[in-house]
GROMACS .gro file of C-alpha atoms in nm:
model
  342
    1MET     CA    1  11.870   5.216  14.630
    2ALA     CA    2  11.698   4.999  14.374
    3PHE     CA    3  11.381   4.962  14.605
    4GLU     CA    4  11.367   5.359  14.641
    5ARG     CA    5  11.393   5.356  14.269
    6ASN     CA    6  11.130   5.142  14.227
    7ILE     CA    7  10.915   5.342  14.487
    8LEU     CA    8  10.992   5.649  14.306
    9ILE     CA    9  10.901   5.501  13.938
   10VAL     CA   10  10.556   5.367  14.084
   11ALA     CA   11  10.505   5.689  14.211
   12ILE     CA   12  10.545   5.892  13.895
   13LEU     CA   13  10.322   5.627  13.738
   14ILE     CA   14  10.035   5.702  13.988
   15THR     CA   15  10.057   6.035  13.956
   16LEU     CA   16  10.077   6.028  13.553
   17GLY     CA   17   9.789   5.803  13.601
   18THR     CA   18   9.613   5.999  13.808
   19LEU     CA   19   9.679   6.326  13.569
   20ALA     CA   20   9.561   6.125  13.250
   21SER     CA   21   9.250   6.028  13.442
   22GLN     CA   22   9.152   6.370  13.547
   23ALA     CA   23   9.229   6.492  13.183
   24THR     CA   24   8.988   6.192  13.051
   25SER     CA   25   8.747   6.330  13.318
   26ARG     CA   26   8.761   6.702  13.198
   27THR     CA   27   8.747   6.592  12.865
   28LEU     CA   28   8.447   6.402  12.903
   29TYR     CA   29   8.278   6.699  13.093
   30GLU     CA   30   8.345   6.907  12.819
   31ALA     CA   31   8.195   6.684  12.584
   32SER     CA   32   7.889   6.671  12.775
   33ILE     CA   33   7.834   7.021  12.785
   34ALA     CA   34   7.902   7.059  12.456
   35ALA     CA   35   7.640   6.812  12.352
   36LYS     CA   36   7.410   6.985  12.591
   37HIS     CA   37   7.466   7.288  12.407
   38GLU     CA   38   7.398   7.161  12.084
   39GLN     CA   39   7.079   7.030  12.203
   40TRP     CA   40   7.003   7.379  12.363
   41MET     CA   41   7.075   7.552  12.051
   42GLU     CA   42   6.849   7.326  11.856
   43GLU     CA   43   6.566   7.369  12.134
   44PHE     CA   44   6.596   7.750  12.131
   45GLY     CA   45   6.673   7.789  11.773
   46ARG     CA   46   6.972   7.974  11.811
   47VAL     CA   47   7.218   8.014  11.522
   48TYR     CA   48   7.555   8.203  11.558
   49GLN     CA   49   7.735   8.422  11.299
   50ASP     CA   50   8.060   8.192  11.307
   51SER     CA   51   8.276   7.936  11.501
   52ALA     CA   52   8.417   8.208  11.691
   53GLU     CA   53   8.106   8.340  11.817
   54LYS     CA   54   7.971   7.975  11.909
   55GLU     CA   55   8.286   7.921  12.099
   56ARG     CA   56   8.232   8.231  12.293
   57ARG     CA   57   7.843   8.141  12.356
   58PHE     CA   58   7.956   7.805  12.458
   59HIS     CA   59   8.184   7.893  12.728
   60ILE     CA   60   7.920   8.167  12.863
   61PHE     CA   61   7.669   7.872  12.817
   62LYS     CA   62   7.903   7.613  13.043
   63ASN     CA   63   7.981   7.895  13.313
   64ASN     CA   64   7.544   7.922  13.343
   65VAL     CA   65   7.525   7.559  13.336
   66GLU     CA   66   7.775   7.527  13.628
   67PHE     CA   67   7.630   7.779  13.823
   68VAL     CA   68   7.265   7.628  13.766
   69GLU     CA   69   7.439   7.296  13.904
   70LYS     CA   70   7.603   7.423  14.162
   71PHE     CA   71   7.312   7.616  14.315
   72ASN     CA   72   7.063   7.327  14.298
   73SER     CA   73   7.273   7.062  14.447
   74GLU     CA   74   7.317   7.292  14.774
   75GLY     CA   75   6.970   7.223  14.786
   76LYS     CA   76   6.954   7.527  15.053
   77LYS     CA   77   6.693   7.753  14.875
   78THR     CA   78   6.316   7.749  14.840
   79TYR     CA   79   6.333   7.777  14.461
   80LYS     CA   80   6.520   7.592  14.179
   81LEU     CA   81   6.722   7.724  13.865
   82SER     CA   82   6.719   7.583  13.509
   83ILE     CA   83   6.894   7.628  13.180
   84ASN     CA   84   6.634   7.840  12.984
   85GLN     CA   85   6.636   8.080  12.676
   86PHE     CA   86   6.890   8.311  12.827
   87SER     CA   87   7.144   8.086  12.921
   88ASP     CA   88   7.410   8.184  12.647
   89MET     CA   89   7.424   8.522  12.752
   90THR     CA   90   7.618   8.689  13.051
   91HIS     CA   91   7.415   8.867  13.307
   92GLU     CA   92   7.536   9.216  13.181
   93GLU     CA   93   7.383   9.117  12.826
   94PHE     CA   94   7.101   8.957  12.963
   95LEU     CA   95   7.000   9.284  13.164
   96ARG     CA   96   7.079   9.522  12.864
   97HIS     CA   97   6.847   9.318  12.629
   98HIS     CA   98   6.569   9.195  12.838
   99THR     CA   99   6.473   9.419  13.101
  100GLY     CA  100   6.463   9.835  13.077
  101TYR     CA  101   6.303   9.959  13.405
  102LYS     CA  102   6.439  10.337  13.460
  103LYS     CA  103   6.334  10.497  13.775
  104PRO     CA  104   6.238  10.850  13.719
  105THR     CA  105   6.428  11.161  13.854
  106GLU     CA  106   6.260  11.304  14.166
  107SER     CA  107   6.198  11.616  13.963
  108THR     CA  108   6.026  11.443  13.712
  109SER     CA  109   5.791  11.283  13.942
  110SER     CA  110   5.712  11.600  14.146
  111ALA     CA  111   5.659  11.789  13.788
  112ASP     CA  112   5.384  11.556  13.688
  113ALA     CA  113   5.069  11.721  13.783
  114SER     CA  114   4.832  11.393  13.738
  115PHE     CA  115   5.014  11.196  13.947
  116THR     CA  116   4.873  11.117  14.287
  117HIS     CA  117   4.917  10.907  14.626
  118GLU     CA  118   4.602  10.729  14.709
  119ASN     CA  119   4.511  10.714  15.054
  120LEU     CA  120   4.528  10.281  15.063
  121SER     CA  121   4.481  10.313  15.456
  122LEU     CA  122   4.097  10.328  15.340
  123THR     CA  123   4.104   9.971  15.213
  124ASP     CA  124   3.972   9.740  15.439
  125ASP     CA  125   3.882   9.363  15.433
  126VAL     CA  126   4.202   9.272  15.222
  127PRO     CA  127   4.155   8.890  15.165
  128PRO     CA  128   4.399   8.647  15.281
  129SER     CA  129   4.504   8.571  14.942
  130ILE     CA  130   4.410   8.630  14.565
  131ASP     CA  131   4.522   8.544  14.216
  132TRP     CA  132   4.373   8.766  13.958
  133ARG     CA  133   4.375   8.509  13.692
  134GLU     CA  134   4.102   8.334  13.881
  135GLN     CA  135   3.901   8.630  13.774
  136ASP     CA  136   4.019   8.619  13.426
  137ALA     CA  137   4.170   8.960  13.495
  138VAL     CA  138   4.513   8.882  13.331
  139THR     CA  139   4.597   8.814  13.001
  140PRO     CA  140   4.857   8.544  12.871
  141VAL     CA  141   5.225   8.574  12.950
  142LYS     CA  142   5.384   8.793  12.653
  143ASP     CA  143   5.726   8.830  12.521
  144GLN     CA  144   5.916   9.157  12.531
  145GLY     CA  145   6.207   8.992  12.326
  146ASP     CA  146   6.523   9.195  12.277
  147CYS     CA  147   6.374   9.515  12.339
  148GLY     CA  148   6.419   9.646  12.709
  149CYS     CA  149   6.059   9.780  12.710
  150CYS     CA  150   5.944   9.587  13.034
  151TRP     CA  151   5.796   9.884  13.158
  152ALA     CA  152   5.560   9.925  12.902
  153PHE     CA  153   5.449   9.518  12.935
  154SER     CA  154   5.418   9.594  13.311
  155ALA     CA  155   5.206   9.905  13.273
  156VAL     CA  156   4.990   9.749  13.002
  157ALA     CA  157   4.936   9.426  13.217
  158ALA     CA  158   4.807   9.674  13.500
  159VAL     CA  159   4.565   9.849  13.259
  160GLU     CA  160   4.440   9.536  13.117
  161GLY     CA  161   4.364   9.401  13.472
  162ILE     CA  162   4.180   9.706  13.601
  163THR     CA  163   3.985   9.722  13.230
  164LYS     CA  164   3.884   9.366  13.279
  165ILE     CA  165   3.794   9.452  13.679
  166LYS     CA  166   3.587   9.742  13.611
  167THR     CA  167   3.424   9.687  13.244
  168GLY     CA  168   3.397   9.319  13.259
  169GLN     CA  169   3.625   9.281  12.948
  170LEU     CA  170   3.959   9.144  12.898
  171ILE     CA  171   4.144   9.288  12.598
  172SER     CA  172   4.494   9.232  12.531
  173LEU     CA  173   4.618   9.575  12.498
  174SER     CA  174   4.948   9.738  12.291
  175GLU     CA  175   5.269   9.738  12.441
  176GLN     CA  176   5.403   9.854  12.084
  177GLN     CA  177   5.197  10.199  12.100
  178LEU     CA  178   5.360  10.258  12.449
  179VAL     CA  179   5.733  10.181  12.260
  180ASP     CA  180   5.642  10.428  11.962
  181CYS     CA  181   5.428  10.682  12.112
  182ASP     CA  182   5.503  10.777  12.472
  183THR     CA  183   5.784  11.014  12.426
  184SER     CA  184   5.833  11.084  12.794
  185ASN     CA  185   5.987  10.692  12.844
  186SER     CA  186   6.261  10.571  12.574
  187GLY     CA  187   6.092  10.289  12.395
  188CYS     CA  188   6.330   9.984  12.370
  189GLN     CA  189   6.600  10.189  12.566
  190GLY     CA  190   6.400  10.184  12.882
  191GLY     CA  191   6.127  10.375  13.073
  192ASP     CA  192   5.890  10.394  13.386
  193MET     CA  193   5.549  10.263  13.434
  194ALA     CA  194   5.417  10.582  13.594
  195LYS     CA  195   5.498  10.798  13.293
  196ALA     CA  196   5.311  10.540  13.080
  197PHE     CA  197   5.008  10.551  13.267
  198ALA     CA  198   5.045  10.936  13.257
  199TYR     CA  199   5.086  10.887  12.863
  200ILE     CA  200   4.780  10.678  12.842
  201GLN     CA  201   4.584  10.903  13.041
  202GLN     CA  202   4.660  11.199  12.820
  203ASN     CA  203   4.617  11.024  12.514
  204GLY     CA  204   4.265  10.950  12.564
  205GLY     CA  205   4.361  10.547  12.603
  206ILE     CA  206   4.541  10.290  12.447
  207ALA     CA  207   4.486  10.077  12.161
  208SER     CA  208   4.440   9.656  12.161
  209GLU     CA  209   4.706   9.450  12.085
  210GLU     CA  210   4.510   9.302  11.793
  211ASN     CA  211   4.498   9.704  11.607
  212TYR     CA  212   4.853   9.752  11.702
  213PRO     CA  213   5.050   9.444  11.706
  214TYR     CA  214   5.393   9.415  11.899
  215GLN     CA  215   5.723   9.460  11.705
  216GLY     CA  216   6.017   9.422  11.929
  217SER     CA  217   6.171   9.709  11.823
  218ASP     CA  218   6.178  10.092  11.790
  219GLY     CA  219   5.917  10.221  11.543
  220THR     CA  220   5.759  10.523  11.434
  221CYS     CA  221   5.409  10.604  11.635
  222ASP     CA  222   5.112  10.537  11.404
  223THR     CA  223   4.884  10.831  11.547
  224ASN     CA  224   4.594  10.690  11.378
  225LEU     CA  225   4.592  10.378  11.559
  226ALA     CA  226   4.716  10.525  11.855
  227ASN     CA  227   4.362  10.691  11.862
  228GLU     CA  228   4.159  10.392  11.850
  229ALA     CA  229   4.096  10.359  12.212
  230ALA     CA  230   4.043  10.000  12.340
  231ALA     CA  231   4.052  10.122  12.707
  232LYS     CA  232   4.087  10.422  12.878
  233ILE     CA  233   4.215  10.508  13.250
  234THR     CA  234   4.127  10.857  13.433
  235ASN     CA  235   4.438  10.849  13.676
  236TYR     CA  236   4.729  10.652  13.831
  237ALA     CA  237   4.889  10.629  14.166
  238ARG     CA  238   5.186  10.541  14.355
  239VAL     CA  239   5.175  10.289  14.659
  240THR     CA  240   5.354  10.429  14.941
  241PRO     CA  241   5.746  10.310  14.906
  242ASN     CA  242   5.890  10.051  15.114
  243SER     CA  243   5.515   9.951  15.250
  244GLU     CA  244   5.422   9.584  15.198
  245THR     CA  245   5.148   9.660  15.375
  246ASP     CA  246   5.004   9.929  15.152
  247LEU     CA  247   5.112   9.721  14.836
  248LEU     CA  248   4.919   9.425  14.970
  249LYS     CA  249   4.621   9.648  14.998
  250ALA     CA  250   4.671   9.760  14.636
  251VAL     CA  251   4.714   9.395  14.489
  252SER     CA  252   4.408   9.311  14.677
  253VAL     CA  253   4.194   9.580  14.439
  254GLN     CA  254   4.408   9.508  14.134
  255PRO     CA  255   4.714   9.425  13.949
  256VAL     CA  256   4.992   9.642  14.047
  257SER     CA  257   5.314   9.744  13.847
  258VAL     CA  258   5.639   9.689  14.029
  259ALA     CA  259   5.976   9.762  13.950
  260ILE     CA  260   6.260   9.485  14.062
  261ALA     CA  261   6.634   9.418  14.088
  262ALA     CA  262   6.690   9.093  13.847
  263SER     CA  263   6.945   8.898  13.972
  264GLN     CA  264   7.161   8.602  13.781
  265ALA     CA  265   6.919   8.396  13.997
  266PHE     CA  266   6.615   8.566  13.855
  267GLN     CA  267   6.749   8.519  13.519
  268LEU     CA  268   6.733   8.154  13.575
  269TYR     CA  269   6.457   8.098  13.781
  270SER     CA  270   6.264   7.799  13.679
  271GLY     CA  271   6.019   7.750  13.974
  272GLY     CA  272   5.949   7.752  14.366
  273LEU     CA  273   5.946   8.058  14.609
  274PHE     CA  274   6.206   8.285  14.528
  275THR     CA  275   6.364   8.415  14.811
  276ASP     CA  276   6.728   8.578  14.661
  277ASP     CA  277   6.853   8.788  14.885
  278SER     CA  278   7.175   8.912  14.730
  279CYS     CA  279   6.993   9.080  14.425
  280GLY     CA  280   7.022   9.398  14.584
  281THR     CA  281   6.782   9.712  14.533
  282GLU     CA  282   6.920   9.853  14.202
  283LEU     CA  283   6.594   9.838  14.013
  284ASN     CA  284   6.648   9.739  13.643
  285HIS     CA  285   6.335   9.549  13.558
  286ALA     CA  286   5.954   9.567  13.565
  287VAL     CA  287   5.683   9.316  13.657
  288THR     CA  288   5.329   9.312  13.745
  289ILE     CA  289   5.207   9.180  14.086
  290ILE     CA  290   4.922   9.002  13.983
  291GLY     CA  291   4.816   8.825  14.334
  292TYR     CA  292   4.965   8.671  14.654
  293GLY     CA  293   4.919   8.437  14.938
  294THR     CA  294   5.084   8.159  15.106
  295THR     CA  295   5.250   7.851  15.052
  296GLU     CA  296   5.166   7.525  15.222
  297ASP     CA  297   5.392   7.573  15.490
  298GLY     CA  298   5.243   7.908  15.580
  299THR     CA  299   5.484   8.147  15.402
  300PRO     CA  300   5.374   8.469  15.243
  301TYR     CA  301   5.410   8.536  14.877
  302TRP     CA  302   5.363   8.757  14.558
  303LEU     CA  303   5.255   8.653  14.276
  304ILE     CA  304   5.445   8.819  13.963
  305LYS     CA  305   5.386   8.805  13.572
  306ASN     CA  306   5.686   8.843  13.372
  307SER     CA  307   5.740   8.942  13.000
  308TRP     CA  308   5.983   8.657  12.922
  309ALA     CA  309   5.751   8.424  12.748
  310GLU     CA  310   5.605   8.121  12.881
  311ARG     CA  311   5.952   7.926  12.909
  312TRP     CA  312   6.070   8.127  13.173
  313GLY     CA  313   6.005   8.049  13.538
  314ASP     CA  314   5.684   7.900  13.612
  315ASN     CA  315   5.497   7.918  13.293
  316GLY     CA  316   5.619   8.253  13.289
  317TYR     CA  317   5.529   8.345  13.666
  318MET     CA  318   5.716   8.380  13.944
  319LYS     CA  319   5.617   8.349  14.339
  320ILE     CA  320   5.828   8.581  14.549
  321LEU     CA  321   5.870   8.589  14.933
  322ARG     CA  322   5.639   8.858  15.069
  323ASN     CA  323   5.677   9.033  15.406
  324ALA     CA  324   6.041   9.015  15.406
  325ASP     CA  325   6.275   9.162  15.682
  326ALA     CA  326   6.384   9.479  15.481
  327PRO     CA  327   6.127   9.738  15.382
  328GLU     CA  328   6.184   9.728  15.042
  329GLY     CA  329   6.100   9.389  14.991
  330VAL     CA  330   6.293   9.111  14.821
  331CYS     CA  331   6.487   9.251  14.529
  332GLY     CA  332   6.326   9.613  14.588
  333LEU     CA  333   6.015   9.495  14.452
  334ALA     CA  334   5.803   9.747  14.724
  335MET     CA  335   5.999  10.075  14.654
  336GLN     CA  336   5.830  10.152  14.300
  337ALA     CA  337   5.485  10.040  14.268
  338SER     CA  338   5.215  10.202  14.079
  339TYR     CA  339   4.877  10.122  13.928
  340PRO     CA  340   4.625  10.299  13.702
  341ILE     CA  341   4.276  10.432  13.801
  342MET     CA  342   3.969  10.395  13.618
   0.00000   0.00000   0.00000
């Protein structure tokens, strides 16, 4: 009996020791995440209104850190994730504040008389790769901030590109004018690039960024500034939906606006060839395809310019798989593509 009692006591001590060790490990882990959060707050200048808000944001931050660490440790993907300026936001909050694409209804699209479908089958001699940055047809990466107007940044980047290609002048153009003055869209509450192109065409052009600077919030249209056109377009066109072949032809000629489904992995992307097959086709964000090519191992990709500043992704850019198995492309990027005509 004494022997069995001793065995039981030893077992209890071992269990208590293990539990104590686990508790210590958890405490140390929480402390390391808390330190990382403090460092992150300093790096990105984040200040919370009170301790309750800080505690809530810490737990969101911790979840995102664990998501990133688990994803990267598996080592099964061709891209990496990292902590960035969006890491204390839930994915739902992130989508609400930093995306903003709204697909137009069919009735809206069909009623727009100026909207055309250009015959891209006439485009020949498509080069094997192109990067419009090398042709100086891409302005530096911009930041939409907390305003859901990705549609304006996508459209403006496409107009900046065709303006450079046709006139030889690279001019940074005004997203704020679209946010304030394009009543067919909804400013920071979302919009569509084709409607933005229609506004620019009907308005007789778009002002420069310098004359009508970005404010990151809805404002009142300054018609005087809006009429000082720094660039004009004559029309706009839509790429055949769900055709990466036609999308390739279009991008070989100029930068193209596309809608995309931004997943949590998209939110925290930091580099590599993006191949997320779980993002679906619920289009919620807009970007601009500014090129394409193949990786060193021969995998085809699209090169996109985003509007989340240079701290996101690969200095503000992303390489995303081209010629996906699904006709709509990775994250639906071939579903709603359009571009301005000059």
